[in-house]
Amino acid sequence: MSFTVGTSLWVELYCSLVKSCDKGCSAMRWRSRIMLLSGCLSACAMSVPVFSYGSMIPYIYSYLWMQGERFDMLHLNLHPSLFLMFVTSCGSAIGLLSKFMNERVLYAMFSSALTIIMASIYWLGTTYLALSLYMCALGFCGGNVLVYTIGKATEWNPTKSGTANGVVGFFVGISGFIGSFICTLYVNPNNEATTKVFDPLYPELGNVTIFTEFNVYGKVPYLWVIFAVMFCALFLPSIIFVRSPTPDEVCELTPLMDESFEMSPLTSSYNYSVGEMLKTFKFYVLYIIVMTMSLALLAGTELYKELARETILDDHFLNVIGAVLAIANAFGRLLWGVIMDKIGAKWALFAAFLIITPSLVTLYWTRYFPWPYLINVCVVSFSSGIFTGIAPALVELFGHRDISLKYSLCLSGELFGCALFYILSVGSVKFYSDLVFLVLLAIPCGLSCISSLIFI
């Protein structure tokens, strides 16, 4: 109780200062912006482990190899898949537990747990099994942080949910830029080259490409400490400020949104309960679309180094690709949210998957040419920013009622998408070529393109 009262006083104090400083500004508008910005910083923090992982994979693989662990690099794709699987499957826990505990206290607990888990990786050790377990724990806590943040962004911006979620998604996407920036300036500032090595005890792995310089791979354990410090700084504002609007604040928000309410295609005459939503056919179509979204998202953020490991040997350029694709994904999340506010879920989803489907396949050929490859990866990453449209689509189709729980249920479709992505990536090591792998990723996206046009 004291936690809730204390943080509420901070919010009221800030808003009273705004009122006294500029009488022409609406305190309610500023309060809404504070909530949104704080939630954005939180979303950025929890996204760093997964959206930076693609840029860190070569260094982590080199570290594990030099520690004596032997496996194909593609097996590291299990970790971001595990993270997202636990994000989607456990993200509703905060909604269920909030019936027994204060929601903001739960959020503070999950945020603190994320920071502690990340820091503990350094002291408990970096191994493949340990990283797998860490990603499960991070995904569990991160899922609840994300669901809470997205839910509150929608509650504070009821008729601009697409734009609000796009802003949150922008910060999620920009987290990948942070990882690439750290990899360039801290892990490998001298652009050390990779080396092909062969272990006669594991001939089935062939020649593997790793960093053999200790001043590169030896820095991997310290990355977790850096991320933990960053977590602590970024989570603090959201712990203090982010909350649901009170009934009085909802009444104050309504007049501010009247004009956008009339214009936005995302407003709905329906306001289904969760049970009513689960009885509709459209929910399951959207559920499958969310599953295929995760294929495009993981392909854009996790595969770019692996696909080009033998065709583009400049590690700094690959890190540049990681930074630029993170920015492309961030702007994609923002712009797709705005686009969805303007034209509605059906046409936004159709347009995004229409771009994603061929762009995935062309990665196979553009990887031989650095700059075309960068553009191709950015197109995939920008288009996969449609992921930010899940909550707005739910609002349009099923209404605002219980939006956090609706969002967490629909987001669980990503669980199956992550599992499918990992199965396909492992299969590409043993059974088929990279081209077949990319085609198999593109086929579900093409089906989602058609489904969104016909059924949404």
Short mmCIF file of C-alpha atoms in Angstrom, two decimals:
data_model
loop_
_atom_site.label_atom_id
_atom_site.label_comp_id
_atom_site.label_asym_id
_atom_site.label_seq_id
_atom_site.Cartn_x
_atom_site.Cartn_y
_atom_site.Cartn_z
CA MET A 1 0.00 0.00 0.00
CA SER A 2 2.79 2.45 0.90
CA PHE A 3 4.47 1.70 -2.45
CA THR A 4 1.29 2.59 -4.36
CA VAL A 5 0.63 5.74 -2.35
CA GLY A 6 4.24 6.87 -2.65
CA THR A 7 4.44 6.46 -6.41
CA SER A 8 1.01 8.07 -6.88
CA LEU A 9 2.27 11.11 -4.97
CA TRP A 10 5.23 11.38 -7.36
CA VAL A 11 2.86 11.39 -10.33
CA GLU A 12 0.54 13.97 -8.75
CA LEU A 13 3.51 16.18 -7.78
CA TYR A 14 4.90 16.11 -11.30
CA CYS A 15 1.53 16.92 -12.84
CA SER A 16 0.92 19.77 -10.39
CA LEU A 17 4.29 21.24 -11.39
CA VAL A 18 3.28 21.04 -15.03
CA LYS A 19 0.02 22.87 -14.26
CA SER A 20 1.78 25.62 -12.35
CA CYS A 21 4.49 26.10 -14.96
CA ASP A 22 2.28 26.31 -18.04
CA LYS A 23 -1.42 26.90 -17.52
CA GLY A 24 -2.06 26.45 -21.24
CA CYS A 25 -0.99 22.81 -21.14
CA SER A 26 -3.30 20.06 -20.06
CA ALA A 27 -1.97 18.17 -17.04
CA MET A 28 -3.83 15.13 -18.32
CA ARG A 29 -2.00 15.25 -21.65
CA TRP A 30 1.32 15.50 -19.86
CA ARG A 31 0.38 12.68 -17.50
CA SER A 32 -0.43 10.47 -20.48
CA ARG A 33 2.90 11.32 -22.10
CA ILE A 34 4.81 10.54 -18.90
CA MET A 35 3.15 7.13 -18.72
CA LEU A 36 3.94 6.42 -22.37
CA LEU A 37 7.58 7.53 -22.21
CA SER A 38 8.23 5.57 -19.00
CA GLY A 39 6.66 2.48 -20.54
CA CYS A 40 8.80 2.96 -23.66
CA LEU A 41 12.01 2.91 -21.61
CA SER A 42 10.83 -0.25 -19.86
CA ALA A 43 10.01 -1.96 -23.18
CA CYS A 44 13.42 -0.99 -24.56
CA ALA A 45 15.18 -2.52 -21.54
CA MET A 46 13.40 -5.89 -21.62
CA SER A 47 13.94 -6.20 -25.39
CA VAL A 48 17.72 -5.82 -25.34
CA PRO A 49 18.50 -9.52 -24.62
CA VAL A 50 16.55 -10.79 -27.64
CA PHE A 51 16.94 -8.04 -30.24
CA SER A 52 20.65 -7.62 -29.53
CA TYR A 53 21.27 -11.35 -29.51
CA GLY A 54 21.74 -11.61 -33.27
CA SER A 55 24.71 -9.23 -33.11
CA MET A 56 26.17 -11.07 -30.09
CA ILE A 57 25.86 -14.63 -31.44
CA PRO A 58 29.35 -14.78 -33.10
CA TYR A 59 31.02 -13.59 -29.88
CA ILE A 60 29.01 -15.91 -27.62
CA TYR A 61 29.67 -18.84 -29.97
CA SER A 62 33.41 -18.05 -29.98
CA TYR A 63 33.44 -17.85 -26.18
CA LEU A 64 31.63 -21.17 -25.77
CA TRP A 65 33.85 -22.85 -28.38
CA MET A 66 37.02 -21.66 -26.65
CA GLN A 67 35.58 -22.99 -23.37
CA GLY A 68 35.30 -26.43 -24.96
CA GLU A 69 31.63 -26.56 -26.02
CA ARG A 70 31.10 -27.91 -29.55
CA PHE A 71 27.92 -27.44 -31.59
CA ASP A 72 26.72 -25.66 -34.72
CA MET A 73 26.23 -21.90 -34.39
CA LEU A 74 22.60 -22.13 -35.53
CA HIS A 75 21.78 -23.88 -32.26
CA LEU A 76 22.21 -20.50 -30.57
CA ASN A 77 18.98 -19.49 -32.31
CA LEU A 78 17.31 -21.52 -29.56
CA HIS A 79 17.98 -18.73 -27.06
CA PRO A 80 15.98 -15.86 -28.62
CA SER A 81 13.30 -18.43 -29.47
CA LEU A 82 13.18 -19.55 -25.83
CA PHE A 83 13.01 -15.94 -24.68
CA LEU A 84 10.08 -15.13 -26.96
CA MET A 85 8.35 -18.43 -26.19
CA PHE A 86 8.37 -17.65 -22.47
CA VAL A 87 7.39 -14.02 -23.17
CA THR A 88 4.29 -15.21 -24.99
CA SER A 89 3.36 -18.22 -22.85
CA CYS A 90 3.87 -16.58 -19.44
CA GLY A 91 3.06 -12.93 -20.19
CA SER A 92 -0.46 -13.26 -18.80
CA ALA A 93 0.83 -14.16 -15.31
CA ILE A 94 0.76 -10.52 -14.20
CA GLY A 95 -2.91 -10.30 -15.20
CA LEU A 96 -3.79 -13.42 -13.23
CA LEU A 97 -1.68 -12.58 -10.18
CA SER A 98 -3.07 -9.03 -10.07
CA LYS A 99 -6.29 -10.50 -8.68
CA PHE A 100 -4.33 -11.32 -5.51
CA MET A 101 -1.63 -8.63 -5.41
CA ASN A 102 -1.28 -5.00 -6.38
CA GLU A 103 -0.49 -4.82 -10.11
CA ARG A 104 2.20 -2.18 -9.75
CA VAL A 105 3.96 -4.11 -6.99
CA LEU A 106 3.95 -7.17 -9.27
CA TYR A 107 5.43 -5.07 -12.07
CA ALA A 108 8.19 -3.81 -9.77
CA MET A 109 8.93 -7.40 -8.74
CA PHE A 110 9.19 -8.63 -12.35
CA SER A 111 11.35 -5.65 -13.36
CA SER A 112 13.71 -6.20 -10.43
CA ALA A 113 13.89 -9.92 -11.17
CA LEU A 114 14.93 -9.17 -14.78
CA THR A 115 17.81 -7.02 -13.56
CA ILE A 116 18.98 -9.56 -10.97
CA ILE A 117 18.83 -12.49 -13.44
CA MET A 118 20.81 -10.57 -16.03
CA ALA A 119 23.52 -9.64 -13.52
CA SER A 120 23.70 -13.20 -12.15
CA ILE A 121 24.79 -14.59 -15.54
CA TYR A 122 28.22 -13.06 -14.95
CA TRP A 123 28.73 -14.70 -11.55
CA LEU A 124 27.07 -18.06 -12.25
CA GLY A 125 28.82 -18.64 -15.56
CA THR A 126 28.20 -18.47 -19.30
CA THR A 127 27.49 -21.93 -20.75
CA TYR A 128 25.03 -23.07 -23.41
CA LEU A 129 22.74 -24.79 -20.88
CA ALA A 130 22.97 -21.88 -18.44
CA LEU A 131 22.10 -19.37 -21.19
CA SER A 132 19.10 -21.50 -22.14
CA LEU A 133 17.81 -21.42 -18.55
CA TYR A 134 18.55 -17.70 -18.23
CA MET A 135 16.56 -16.96 -21.38
CA CYS A 136 13.57 -18.87 -19.99
CA ALA A 137 13.67 -16.83 -16.78
CA LEU A 138 14.23 -13.57 -18.64
CA GLY A 139 11.35 -14.39 -20.98
CA PHE A 140 8.99 -15.11 -18.08
CA CYS A 141 9.73 -11.79 -16.39
CA GLY A 142 10.04 -9.84 -19.64
CA GLY A 143 6.69 -11.11 -20.93
CA ASN A 144 4.91 -9.73 -17.91
CA VAL A 145 6.75 -6.42 -18.21
CA LEU A 146 5.78 -6.16 -21.90
CA VAL A 147 2.11 -7.08 -21.37
CA TYR A 148 1.82 -4.55 -18.53
CA THR A 149 3.48 -1.81 -20.61
CA ILE A 150 1.42 -2.42 -23.77
CA GLY A 151 -1.79 -2.66 -21.76
CA LYS A 152 -1.18 0.65 -20.01
CA ALA A 153 -0.21 2.40 -23.26
CA THR A 154 -3.56 1.33 -24.73
CA GLU A 155 -5.52 2.36 -21.62
CA TRP A 156 -4.00 5.85 -21.61
CA ASN A 157 -4.49 6.29 -25.37
CA PRO A 158 -7.79 4.51 -26.03
CA THR A 159 -8.44 5.90 -29.52
CA LYS A 160 -4.83 6.16 -30.64
CA SER A 161 -3.76 2.69 -29.58
CA GLY A 162 -2.01 2.04 -32.90
CA THR A 163 0.19 5.13 -32.57
CA ALA A 164 0.79 4.54 -28.83
CA ASN A 165 1.83 0.94 -29.40
CA GLY A 166 3.91 2.09 -32.35
CA VAL A 167 5.82 4.46 -30.07
CA VAL A 168 6.41 1.65 -27.55
CA GLY A 169 7.42 -0.62 -30.44
CA PHE A 170 9.91 2.00 -31.64
CA PHE A 171 11.78 1.71 -28.35
CA VAL A 172 11.58 -2.10 -28.55
CA GLY A 173 13.18 -1.98 -31.99
CA ILE A 174 15.85 0.52 -30.99
CA SER A 175 17.08 -1.94 -28.36
CA GLY A 176 18.80 -3.90 -31.14
CA PHE A 177 20.79 -0.78 -32.01
CA ILE A 178 22.06 -0.68 -28.43
CA GLY A 179 23.42 -4.24 -28.71
CA SER A 180 25.12 -3.58 -32.05
CA PHE A 181 26.62 -0.35 -30.70
CA ILE A 182 28.03 -2.16 -27.66
CA CYS A 183 29.43 -4.96 -29.85
CA THR A 184 31.24 -2.44 -32.06
CA LEU A 185 32.65 -0.15 -29.38
CA TYR A 186 33.24 -2.57 -26.52
CA VAL A 187 33.55 -6.16 -27.71
CA ASN A 188 35.42 -5.72 -31.00
CA PRO A 189 36.56 -2.08 -31.36
CA ASN A 190 39.59 -3.04 -33.47
CA ASN A 191 37.52 -5.01 -36.00
CA GLU A 192 39.43 -8.23 -35.35
CA ALA A 193 38.85 -10.80 -38.09
CA THR A 194 37.35 -14.24 -37.57
CA THR A 195 39.34 -17.43 -38.11
CA LYS A 196 38.30 -20.79 -39.52
CA VAL A 197 39.12 -23.65 -37.11
CA PHE A 198 38.61 -27.38 -37.30
CA ASP A 199 38.28 -29.83 -34.40
CA PRO A 200 39.17 -33.39 -35.50
CA LEU A 201 37.09 -34.76 -32.60
CA TYR A 202 33.98 -33.19 -34.19
CA PRO A 203 34.49 -33.61 -37.94
CA GLU A 204 30.77 -33.29 -38.62
CA LEU A 205 30.99 -29.57 -37.76
CA GLY A 206 33.60 -28.94 -40.47
CA ASN A 207 35.42 -25.62 -40.44
CA VAL A 208 33.76 -23.20 -38.05
CA THR A 209 34.24 -19.43 -38.12
CA ILE A 210 35.04 -17.91 -34.70
CA PHE A 211 37.01 -15.15 -33.00
CA THR A 212 40.18 -16.62 -31.51
CA GLU A 213 41.46 -13.44 -29.86
CA PHE A 214 40.82 -13.43 -26.11
CA ASN A 215 40.42 -9.64 -26.09
CA VAL A 216 37.25 -10.22 -28.17
CA TYR A 217 35.52 -13.35 -26.88
CA GLY A 218 36.80 -12.81 -23.31
CA LYS A 219 34.53 -9.76 -22.95
CA VAL A 220 31.33 -11.78 -23.33
CA PRO A 221 30.68 -12.36 -19.57
CA TYR A 222 30.90 -8.63 -18.88
CA LEU A 223 28.09 -7.90 -21.36
CA TRP A 224 25.57 -9.21 -18.84
CA VAL A 225 26.76 -6.73 -16.20
CA ILE A 226 26.48 -3.87 -18.68
CA PHE A 227 22.93 -4.92 -19.56
CA ALA A 228 21.97 -5.26 -15.88
CA VAL A 229 23.10 -1.69 -15.13
CA MET A 230 21.15 -0.48 -18.15
CA PHE A 231 18.07 -2.42 -16.98
CA CYS A 232 18.20 -0.72 -13.60
CA ALA A 233 18.35 2.76 -15.14
CA LEU A 234 15.60 2.18 -17.73
CA PHE A 235 13.14 0.37 -15.47
CA LEU A 236 13.14 2.95 -12.68
CA PRO A 237 10.85 5.58 -14.33
CA SER A 238 8.24 2.97 -15.26
CA ILE A 239 8.21 1.53 -11.73
CA ILE A 240 7.50 5.02 -10.39
CA PHE A 241 5.02 6.33 -12.96
CA VAL A 242 3.29 3.64 -15.05
CA ARG A 243 -0.20 2.67 -13.84
CA SER A 244 -3.81 2.41 -15.02
CA PRO A 245 -5.88 5.59 -15.29
CA THR A 246 -8.42 6.08 -12.52
CA PRO A 247 -12.15 6.36 -13.41
CA ASP A 248 -11.93 10.15 -13.03
CA GLU A 249 -8.91 10.26 -15.34
CA VAL A 250 -10.76 8.15 -17.94
CA CYS A 251 -13.51 10.79 -17.91
CA GLU A 252 -10.89 13.51 -18.40
CA LEU A 253 -9.22 11.58 -21.24
CA THR A 254 -12.43 11.15 -23.24
CA PRO A 255 -12.87 14.83 -24.28
CA LEU A 256 -9.20 14.98 -25.33
CA MET A 257 -9.77 12.06 -27.70
CA ASP A 258 -13.12 13.04 -29.18
CA GLU A 259 -11.74 14.20 -32.51
CA SER A 260 -9.45 11.18 -32.99
CA PHE A 261 -12.29 8.90 -31.88
CA GLU A 262 -14.36 10.04 -34.82
CA MET A 263 -11.51 9.65 -37.29
CA SER A 264 -9.79 6.44 -36.21
CA PRO A 265 -10.64 3.17 -38.00
CA LEU A 266 -9.50 1.33 -34.86
CA THR A 267 -12.59 2.26 -32.90
CA SER A 268 -15.05 -0.59 -32.54
CA SER A 269 -18.74 -0.88 -31.80
CA TYR A 270 -17.95 -4.24 -30.15
CA ASN A 271 -16.54 -4.73 -26.69
CA TYR A 272 -16.20 -8.48 -26.35
CA SER A 273 -15.23 -10.25 -23.17
CA VAL A 274 -12.32 -12.67 -23.42
CA GLY A 275 -14.72 -15.62 -23.54
CA GLU A 276 -16.74 -14.04 -26.36
CA MET A 277 -13.55 -13.26 -28.27
CA LEU A 278 -12.42 -16.89 -28.08
CA LYS A 279 -15.67 -17.96 -29.79
CA THR A 280 -14.98 -15.88 -32.90
CA PHE A 281 -13.23 -17.14 -36.06
CA LYS A 282 -11.32 -13.87 -36.53
CA PHE A 283 -9.41 -14.38 -33.29
CA TYR A 284 -7.88 -17.63 -34.53
CA VAL A 285 -6.99 -16.06 -37.88
CA LEU A 286 -5.23 -13.26 -36.02
CA TYR A 287 -3.60 -15.85 -33.76
CA ILE A 288 -2.05 -17.61 -36.79
CA ILE A 289 -0.96 -14.26 -38.22
CA VAL A 290 0.85 -13.50 -34.94
CA MET A 291 2.61 -16.86 -35.23
CA THR A 292 3.94 -15.96 -38.69
CA MET A 293 4.90 -12.46 -37.51
CA SER A 294 7.44 -14.07 -35.19
CA LEU A 295 9.04 -15.91 -38.14
CA ALA A 296 9.68 -12.61 -39.93
CA LEU A 297 10.77 -10.90 -36.72
CA LEU A 298 13.33 -13.58 -35.84
CA ALA A 299 14.57 -13.81 -39.43
CA GLY A 300 15.22 -10.08 -39.49
CA THR A 301 16.94 -9.81 -36.11
CA GLU A 302 18.74 -13.15 -35.61
CA LEU A 303 19.80 -14.52 -39.01
CA TYR A 304 21.58 -11.63 -40.68
CA LYS A 305 25.06 -12.57 -39.39
CA GLU A 306 24.56 -16.30 -39.79
CA LEU A 307 23.43 -16.04 -43.43
CA ALA A 308 26.36 -13.80 -44.35
CA ARG A 309 29.06 -15.39 -42.19
CA GLU A 310 31.00 -16.67 -45.23
CA THR A 311 30.11 -13.98 -47.77
CA ILE A 312 30.67 -10.77 -45.76
CA LEU A 313 33.82 -11.06 -43.64
CA ASP A 314 33.94 -7.49 -42.28
CA ASP A 315 32.63 -7.80 -38.70
CA HIS A 316 32.19 -4.04 -38.30
CA PHE A 317 30.02 -3.92 -41.41
CA LEU A 318 27.86 -6.74 -40.02
CA ASN A 319 27.48 -4.76 -36.81
CA VAL A 320 26.51 -1.74 -38.90
CA ILE A 321 23.83 -3.92 -40.52
CA GLY A 322 22.62 -4.87 -37.04
CA ALA A 323 22.43 -1.22 -35.97
CA VAL A 324 20.68 -0.06 -39.14
CA LEU A 325 18.17 -2.92 -39.14
CA ALA A 326 17.34 -2.12 -35.50
CA ILE A 327 16.59 1.47 -36.50
CA ALA A 328 14.54 0.21 -39.48
CA ASN A 329 12.57 -2.09 -37.17
CA ALA A 330 12.05 0.74 -34.68
CA PHE A 331 10.68 3.09 -37.32
CA GLY A 332 8.68 0.22 -38.79
CA ARG A 333 6.97 -0.40 -35.45
CA LEU A 334 6.21 3.31 -35.13
CA LEU A 335 4.97 3.84 -38.69
CA TRP A 336 2.93 0.62 -38.89
CA GLY A 337 1.15 1.72 -35.72
CA VAL A 338 0.33 5.08 -37.33
CA ILE A 339 -0.67 3.37 -40.60
CA MET A 340 -2.96 1.01 -38.73
CA ASP A 341 -4.64 3.99 -37.06
CA LYS A 342 -5.26 5.46 -40.52
CA ILE A 343 -6.32 2.48 -42.66
CA GLY A 344 -7.24 -0.24 -40.16
CA ALA A 345 -5.85 -3.68 -39.33
CA LYS A 346 -6.85 -5.55 -42.51
CA TRP A 347 -4.97 -3.39 -45.02
CA ALA A 348 -1.99 -2.75 -42.74
CA LEU A 349 -1.45 -6.48 -42.16
CA PHE A 350 -1.93 -7.23 -45.86
CA ALA A 351 0.61 -4.59 -46.94
CA ALA A 352 3.22 -5.69 -44.38
CA PHE A 353 3.10 -9.38 -45.30
CA LEU A 354 3.04 -8.51 -49.01
CA ILE A 355 6.47 -6.92 -48.50
CA ILE A 356 7.83 -9.52 -46.08
CA THR A 357 7.14 -12.62 -48.19
CA PRO A 358 9.42 -11.93 -51.21
CA SER A 359 11.98 -10.05 -49.10
CA LEU A 360 12.74 -13.17 -47.04
CA VAL A 361 13.56 -15.22 -50.14
CA THR A 362 15.79 -12.58 -51.74
CA LEU A 363 18.11 -12.63 -48.71
CA TYR A 364 19.67 -15.75 -50.24
CA TRP A 365 21.02 -13.83 -53.25
CA THR A 366 21.68 -10.37 -51.78
CA ARG A 367 23.98 -11.80 -49.07
CA TYR A 368 26.78 -11.90 -51.68
CA PHE A 369 26.67 -8.10 -52.03
CA PRO A 370 27.11 -6.04 -48.81
CA TRP A 371 24.99 -2.95 -49.56
CA PRO A 372 22.08 -4.72 -51.30
CA TYR A 373 22.10 -7.18 -48.38
CA LEU A 374 21.88 -4.32 -45.89
CA ILE A 375 18.88 -2.86 -47.77
CA ASN A 376 17.20 -6.27 -48.02
CA VAL A 377 17.62 -6.98 -44.30
CA CYS A 378 16.29 -3.52 -43.45
CA VAL A 379 13.19 -4.09 -45.61
CA VAL A 380 12.48 -7.35 -43.75
CA SER A 381 13.11 -5.69 -40.40
CA PHE A 382 11.00 -2.63 -41.22
CA SER A 383 8.08 -4.77 -42.41
CA SER A 384 8.25 -7.04 -39.37
CA GLY A 385 7.56 -3.91 -37.32
CA ILE A 386 3.90 -4.74 -38.00
CA PHE A 387 4.28 -6.80 -34.81
CA THR A 388 3.34 -3.63 -32.97
CA GLY A 389 -0.12 -3.87 -34.52
CA ILE A 390 -1.32 -6.82 -32.44
CA ALA A 391 -2.90 -4.75 -29.67
CA PRO A 392 -4.49 -2.19 -32.06
CA ALA A 393 -5.91 -5.02 -34.17
CA LEU A 394 -7.44 -6.55 -31.05
CA VAL A 395 -8.96 -3.20 -30.15
CA GLU A 396 -10.44 -2.82 -33.64
CA LEU A 397 -11.85 -6.34 -33.79
CA PHE A 398 -12.85 -7.01 -30.18
CA GLY A 399 -12.88 -3.71 -28.23
CA HIS A 400 -10.88 -2.31 -25.29
CA ARG A 401 -12.35 -4.54 -22.60
CA ASP A 402 -9.67 -6.63 -20.77
CA ILE A 403 -7.14 -5.57 -23.40
CA SER A 404 -4.08 -6.76 -21.41
CA LEU A 405 -5.47 -10.29 -21.11
CA LYS A 406 -6.61 -10.32 -24.75
CA TYR A 407 -3.15 -9.19 -25.80
CA SER A 408 -1.36 -11.85 -23.76
CA LEU A 409 -3.63 -14.60 -25.15
CA CYS A 410 -3.11 -13.52 -28.75
CA LEU A 411 0.61 -13.04 -28.19
CA SER A 412 0.89 -16.70 -27.18
CA GLY A 413 0.68 -17.49 -30.91
CA GLU A 414 4.28 -16.37 -31.02
CA LEU A 415 5.10 -19.44 -28.92
CA PHE A 416 4.40 -21.73 -31.88
CA GLY A 417 6.12 -19.36 -34.30
CA CYS A 418 9.31 -19.45 -32.22
CA ALA A 419 9.21 -23.24 -32.01
CA LEU A 420 8.69 -23.49 -35.78
CA PHE A 421 11.55 -21.06 -36.43
CA TYR A 422 13.95 -23.10 -34.31
CA ILE A 423 12.91 -26.40 -35.92
CA LEU A 424 13.38 -24.95 -39.40
CA SER A 425 16.76 -23.40 -38.54
CA VAL A 426 18.10 -26.67 -37.11
CA GLY A 427 16.76 -28.52 -40.15
CA SER A 428 18.72 -26.20 -42.43
CA VAL A 429 21.93 -27.53 -40.85
CA LYS A 430 21.24 -31.18 -41.69
CA PHE A 431 18.55 -31.54 -44.34
CA TYR A 432 18.22 -28.61 -46.72
CA SER A 433 19.93 -25.49 -48.04
CA ASP A 434 19.63 -21.88 -46.87
CA LEU A 435 17.39 -21.14 -49.86
CA VAL A 436 14.90 -23.85 -48.87
CA PHE A 437 15.03 -22.56 -45.29
CA LEU A 438 14.13 -19.01 -46.39
CA VAL A 439 11.34 -20.29 -48.66
CA LEU A 440 9.91 -22.29 -45.75
CA LEU A 441 9.90 -19.10 -43.68
CA ALA A 442 8.24 -17.13 -46.48
CA ILE A 443 5.37 -19.56 -47.20
CA PRO A 444 3.50 -18.96 -43.87
CA CYS A 445 3.97 -15.21 -44.34
CA GLY A 446 2.37 -15.42 -47.78
CA LEU A 447 -0.57 -17.34 -46.34
CA SER A 448 -0.97 -14.67 -43.65
CA CYS A 449 -1.00 -12.00 -46.35
CA ILE A 450 -3.96 -13.73 -48.03
CA SER A 451 -5.73 -14.53 -44.73
CA SER A 452 -5.57 -10.94 -43.49
CA LEU A 453 -7.20 -9.71 -46.69
CA ILE A 454 -9.99 -12.30 -46.70
CA PHE A 455 -10.82 -12.89 -43.04
CA ILE A 456 -9.77 -9.86 -40.96
#
